Amino acid sequence: MPPASDPMSSQTAVSNQEKLLHDAKSSIKLDALSMKKSLDKVELLEGIKHGSDMLNKLASFAKINNLDVPMSLSPKSYYELYIDVTDELRHLETFMIDEFQKGLKCDDLYEMVQYASAIIPRLYLLITVGTVYIKIKEYSRKTILRDLVEMCRGVQHPLRGLFLRNYLLQCTKNLLPDTPVGEEQEEDGNIQDSIDFILLNFSEMNKLWVRMQHQGHTRMKEKREQERRELRLLVGTNLVRLSQLESITVDLYSSIVLPKVLEQVISCNDEIAQEYLMECIIQVFPDEFHIQTLEEFLKACADLNEDVNIRNIITSLVDRFIKTPEKLDTNLVDDEPTIFEIFSRKVSDIISSRPNMPVQDIVALHTTVLNLAIKRYPDQIAYVDKILEITDTIFNTMNLDHIQSSSQISKELIKMLKIPIDLYKNVLNLLKIKHYTILYEHLDYVGRKTLCQYLLNNALEYETQISSPDEAEGLLQLINPLIVDPNDKPADYEQDTEDFIEEQTLVARLVHLMQSDDLDEQFLILNLVRKYFGTSTKDRIRFTLPPVVFRAYELAYSYKKSAELDEKWDKKCDKIFKFCFQTINALIKAELPAELAFRLFLNGALTLSEIAYEACENIAYEFISQAIALYDDDIATNKFNSISLIIGTCQKILHIFGEENCDSLRQNCVTRAAKLLKKPDQCRAVALCANLFWSAGIRKQDGVSLRDGQKVNECLKKCLKIAAQCVDPNAQFELHVEILNYFIHYFAAKNENITIEMLNELIAKIKQDKSVLDQSNESDMVLEQFNRTLKYLKERDFTNIGVLV
């Protein structure tokens, strides 16, 4: 068992590394300074000796010690030291080139570097000299490159060998032959020589890199893996150099480069190396190369170590194909598979080759291919369906059903099912995918609800119009877990009230997206929605049925606008309001709070009065009478507010009724107003009823005015009687001021039954009662209102006609 991590030990280790690196740099700087001084004196041999000393010190910091620590310096620190050393070697290289131009013989250079006794300094110096030979074009570039890469085999220490070969790669970066085969100059080399050079260097570096994993004690495994990851760029640089060679064609890449690279990747059988190098291949080579070699690359993926995270590799490759500006599937021959078909088939092969692959990773792989299908083949719904069908088959084979929402499999499946929602930005496309709903059924109740809410949010965000009964039914079936409780709902499932309200609000808002240009079809859609919502619990229909009613009212207005085009519009409106009546009654039967149905009935009555088709009186009377019945039987609180709503509604709709129904409604309102519990409420409600006899307009049936000034006068007098019964003088005073304003209003409106004497008598009464008021903020406000009323009378010249203020 590995020792527990100690923060103090880690901090000490970091401090030791910093000190060790500082000391190493200081020592190397001294050697570098001595080398430069020797070169300044044109003492090349002495300069090489100092350079060799500097390189010896670099080598000494890469060793396995007895404490199972892979290296004295961490890879990061060693890299810093390596950069400093190689920068100093550039001075030596520049000096050698200058000396050659002054007449120094090339053989002399080779002889001089042989004085380095240790192999590491000697090889670094030989690479430096070899670079000079190539630059001065004294010897065959092809031969020098081959010799240098072969000589580096002499160092098999992993860390030293990696940095040595990286130095070789850096020195030859701009010196590699990049000429097509057959076009090169003699002994200069061509693209094939560069490929061979880099591939050999890559192969050796990868072996050294992998070998690091197997050195030291097993308890240091995690540390070694971390150090290897810090060194991965050294190996990957080989692939970068290959990708920078302009003469590499698709044919060369597919026939030589990729096969040899993949051979090395597969043969090393190392998890870290395979995952990183496959990612490197994806990122460094052009899109065109990947398109032409997709089958080969994916085939190699199936041969990788089972511990390799194949999901990341496939995802990275798919992302490359999604982002590429290159056209996919160009110049396809008959029966040649598309890029999607290759991915689909090969991913299945990869899954088959890994019988122990976790289910969530299988889903993630198919999710990646699904992403490609939608983004690069947006019109190919069949591709999407194929991926979902394959996933469904896998689930059925494994007997996976009602997958727990907390599981990783469920999270991956939901992620997969969200992709079509996100990318199509039109939830109706889901209805075209046969296996979408089938696969979605593998989720448990909570998982399905989560996906339904996501779907609804998307539909609302993009204002997806649902324009046919088939579309509406398909979508309602899809979100059914939000409408009714399925059989697999857990018995102990409890939902937060706020979450439930938010969920049902989404369902209710969906109704407003259902809009067909054909009005008859729109009515069919609303009937369908009513049918589905009608199966819900009472907790749900209180949110979902009211929008259906309001959309039906909107439809009735639309029929009226199209009256000239549809001679049966009035019969259709009658059918709509009967539908609304039944729907509102469903809310009553569910024993929901009466206020909801009460207001819906009042809204229906108002809508009927505005549409006013031929036979609307009877059903309008049913609407308003049902509202009054609810007021009588089920509304126990806020009675004043409720009767005020009834009075206000009746005022707007009386014109559509015959004399009998009109008188009945007026009398019902006055009677109920006078029966309110509190006297102030009675007084104010009866005052409102006065409007029923003044502002109801002209009767539609016979054109008779519904205005009755005498009834207005009677209502106001009744208000005075009720006010007089109030025991509280402050309340009585306030009511008198309010009644005065009603009298003034109707007097100004030319109601002949309201006389100046009535106004003067009431004003005098109010002035007389001022003296008995209790002093309070409320009484001060009422007095202010009375004073403003008197001011109004003065400004409007009421005093000139005898009103005493």
Tab-separated table of C-alpha atoms in Angstrom, residues 165-337:
chain	number	residue	atom	x	y	z
A	165	ARG	CA	17.170	12.422	-29.757
A	166	ASN	CA	15.080	15.515	-29.190
A	167	TYR	CA	18.239	17.579	-29.660
A	168	LEU	CA	18.875	15.720	-32.912
A	169	LEU	CA	15.355	16.530	-34.033
A	170	GLN	CA	15.694	20.198	-33.106
A	171	CYS	CA	19.061	20.603	-34.851
A	172	THR	CA	17.822	19.060	-38.089
A	173	LYS	CA	14.453	20.835	-38.034
A	174	ASN	CA	15.096	22.929	-41.158
A	175	LEU	CA	17.698	20.649	-42.709
A	176	LEU	CA	15.617	17.615	-43.636
A	177	PRO	CA	15.298	16.986	-47.413
A	178	ASP	CA	11.782	17.861	-48.570
A	179	THR	CA	12.014	17.020	-52.255
A	180	PRO	CA	9.732	14.493	-53.995
A	181	VAL	CA	11.319	11.207	-54.932
A	182	GLY	CA	13.124	11.510	-58.286
A	183	GLU	CA	13.569	15.279	-58.114
A	184	GLU	CA	16.421	15.366	-55.585
A	185	GLN	CA	20.042	16.241	-56.285
A	186	GLU	CA	22.591	13.471	-55.954
A	187	GLU	CA	23.409	12.535	-52.352
A	188	ASP	CA	21.136	15.346	-51.123
A	189	GLY	CA	18.326	13.017	-50.218
A	190	ASN	CA	14.568	13.200	-50.795
A	191	ILE	CA	11.325	13.055	-48.844
A	192	GLN	CA	11.690	9.305	-48.355
A	193	ASP	CA	14.974	9.818	-46.520
A	194	SER	CA	13.355	12.350	-44.193
A	195	ILE	CA	10.474	9.992	-43.506
A	196	ASP	CA	12.878	7.142	-42.706
A	197	PHE	CA	14.944	9.435	-40.466
A	198	ILE	CA	11.985	10.696	-38.439
A	199	LEU	CA	10.247	7.335	-38.214
A	200	LEU	CA	13.388	5.665	-36.894
A	201	ASN	CA	13.904	8.453	-34.374
A	202	PHE	CA	10.227	8.269	-33.383
A	203	SER	CA	10.383	4.507	-32.936
A	204	GLU	CA	13.473	4.680	-30.708
A	205	MET	CA	12.143	7.578	-28.649
A	206	ASN	CA	8.864	5.816	-28.062
A	207	LYS	CA	10.659	2.692	-26.859
A	208	LEU	CA	12.725	4.779	-24.444
A	209	TRP	CA	9.630	6.591	-23.237
A	210	VAL	CA	7.735	3.352	-22.632
A	211	ARG	CA	10.756	1.809	-20.884
A	212	MET	CA	10.549	4.495	-18.197
A	213	GLN	CA	7.332	2.876	-16.980
A	214	HIS	CA	9.117	-0.308	-15.967
A	215	GLN	CA	12.002	1.158	-13.951
A	216	GLY	CA	12.014	1.498	-10.181
A	217	HIS	CA	9.732	0.195	-7.465
A	218	THR	CA	6.036	-0.430	-8.119
A	219	ARG	CA	5.065	1.967	-5.349
A	220	MET	CA	6.485	4.780	-7.511
A	221	LYS	CA	4.185	3.904	-10.408
A	222	GLU	CA	1.987	7.001	-10.155
A	223	LYS	CA	5.001	9.295	-9.979
A	224	ARG	CA	6.586	7.624	-13.017
A	225	GLU	CA	3.365	7.986	-14.970
A	226	GLN	CA	3.231	11.665	-14.093
A	227	GLU	CA	6.859	12.122	-15.191
A	228	ARG	CA	6.160	10.296	-18.445
A	229	ARG	CA	3.236	12.575	-19.191
A	230	GLU	CA	5.514	15.565	-18.654
A	231	LEU	CA	7.876	14.151	-21.306
A	232	ARG	CA	5.276	13.220	-23.915
A	233	LEU	CA	5.895	16.293	-26.063
A	234	LEU	CA	9.423	15.079	-26.800
A	235	VAL	CA	8.025	11.994	-28.532
A	236	GLY	CA	5.158	13.843	-30.201
A	237	THR	CA	7.569	16.308	-31.811
A	238	ASN	CA	8.536	13.577	-34.292
A	239	LEU	CA	4.990	13.469	-35.633
A	240	VAL	CA	4.900	17.250	-35.790
A	241	ARG	CA	8.060	17.215	-37.940
A	242	LEU	CA	6.499	14.650	-40.257
A	243	SER	CA	3.399	16.793	-40.690
A	244	GLN	CA	5.566	19.821	-41.578
A	245	LEU	CA	7.159	18.096	-44.585
A	246	GLU	CA	5.445	19.600	-47.597
A	247	SER	CA	6.306	16.786	-49.982
A	248	ILE	CA	4.328	14.197	-48.023
A	249	THR	CA	1.296	13.415	-50.152
A	250	VAL	CA	-1.857	11.523	-49.268
A	251	ASP	CA	-0.419	8.463	-51.001
A	252	LEU	CA	2.848	8.621	-49.059
A	253	TYR	CA	0.962	9.159	-45.824
A	254	SER	CA	-1.460	6.300	-46.383
A	255	SER	CA	1.098	3.816	-47.739
A	256	ILE	CA	4.185	4.516	-45.594
A	257	VAL	CA	3.846	7.083	-42.824
A	258	LEU	CA	0.593	6.083	-41.134
A	259	PRO	CA	1.117	2.285	-41.295
A	260	LYS	CA	4.570	2.555	-39.694
A	261	VAL	CA	3.445	5.024	-37.042
A	262	LEU	CA	0.439	2.863	-36.163
A	263	GLU	CA	2.610	-0.237	-36.103
A	264	GLN	CA	4.855	1.375	-33.496
A	265	VAL	CA	1.899	2.678	-31.480
A	266	ILE	CA	0.173	-0.713	-31.370
A	267	SER	CA	3.318	-2.757	-30.749
A	268	CYS	CA	4.354	-0.727	-27.687
A	269	ASN	CA	1.101	-1.835	-25.975
A	270	ASP	CA	1.416	1.014	-23.468
A	271	GLU	CA	-1.719	2.809	-22.310
A	272	ILE	CA	-0.162	6.272	-21.877
A	273	ALA	CA	1.815	6.128	-25.123
A	274	GLN	CA	-1.051	4.836	-27.244
A	275	GLU	CA	-3.570	7.372	-25.999
A	276	TYR	CA	-1.216	10.322	-26.463
A	277	LEU	CA	0.209	9.271	-29.842
A	278	MET	CA	-3.213	8.546	-31.367
A	279	GLU	CA	-4.274	12.007	-30.237
A	280	CYS	CA	-1.102	13.414	-31.816
A	281	ILE	CA	-1.844	11.761	-35.148
A	282	ILE	CA	-5.334	13.267	-35.106
A	283	GLN	CA	-4.152	16.778	-34.324
A	284	VAL	CA	-0.988	17.223	-36.408
A	285	PHE	CA	-1.889	15.794	-39.825
A	286	PRO	CA	-4.210	17.524	-42.319
A	287	ASP	CA	-7.923	16.782	-42.575
A	288	GLU	CA	-7.501	15.440	-46.100
A	289	PHE	CA	-5.134	12.747	-44.806
A	290	HIS	CA	-7.613	11.663	-42.132
A	291	ILE	CA	-10.473	11.469	-44.617
A	292	GLN	CA	-8.498	9.155	-46.898
A	293	THR	CA	-7.173	6.905	-44.116
A	294	LEU	CA	-10.138	6.764	-41.748
A	295	GLU	CA	-10.672	3.004	-42.066
A	296	GLU	CA	-7.035	2.223	-41.290
A	297	PHE	CA	-6.944	4.552	-38.292
A	298	LEU	CA	-10.149	3.192	-36.778
A	299	LYS	CA	-9.035	-0.379	-37.415
A	300	ALA	CA	-5.899	0.368	-35.380
A	301	CYS	CA	-8.074	1.751	-32.576
A	302	ALA	CA	-9.603	-1.689	-32.146
A	303	ASP	CA	-6.099	-3.127	-31.564
A	304	LEU	CA	-5.102	-0.735	-28.795
A	305	ASN	CA	-4.561	-1.755	-25.184
A	306	GLU	CA	-7.885	-2.343	-23.415
A	307	ASP	CA	-6.993	0.231	-20.755
A	308	VAL	CA	-6.704	3.019	-23.335
A	309	ASN	CA	-9.548	5.530	-23.133
A	310	ILE	CA	-10.761	4.889	-26.672
A	311	ARG	CA	-13.676	7.233	-26.082
A	312	ASN	CA	-11.383	10.283	-25.974
A	313	ILE	CA	-9.595	9.253	-29.165
A	314	ILE	CA	-12.796	8.752	-31.182
A	315	THR	CA	-14.290	11.965	-29.807
A	316	SER	CA	-11.193	13.929	-30.805
A	317	LEU	CA	-11.244	12.468	-34.315
A	318	VAL	CA	-14.952	13.179	-34.766
A	319	ASP	CA	-14.463	16.747	-33.558
A	320	ARG	CA	-11.770	17.131	-36.221
A	321	PHE	CA	-14.175	15.927	-38.906
A	322	ILE	CA	-16.947	18.180	-37.633
A	323	LYS	CA	-14.755	21.286	-37.707
A	324	THR	CA	-12.966	20.595	-40.990
A	325	PRO	CA	-13.812	22.884	-43.916
A	326	GLU	CA	-13.045	19.938	-46.198
A	327	LYS	CA	-16.066	18.357	-47.859
A	328	LEU	CA	-16.688	14.830	-46.711
A	329	ASP	CA	-17.568	11.988	-49.071
A	330	THR	CA	-16.496	13.761	-52.273
A	331	ASN	CA	-15.933	11.648	-55.371
A	332	LEU	CA	-17.516	8.581	-53.832
A	333	VAL	CA	-17.728	5.559	-56.096
A	334	ASP	CA	-20.934	3.503	-56.121
A	335	ASP	CA	-21.356	1.406	-52.975
A	336	GLU	CA	-18.380	3.159	-51.345
A	337	PRO	CA	-19.216	3.911	-47.707
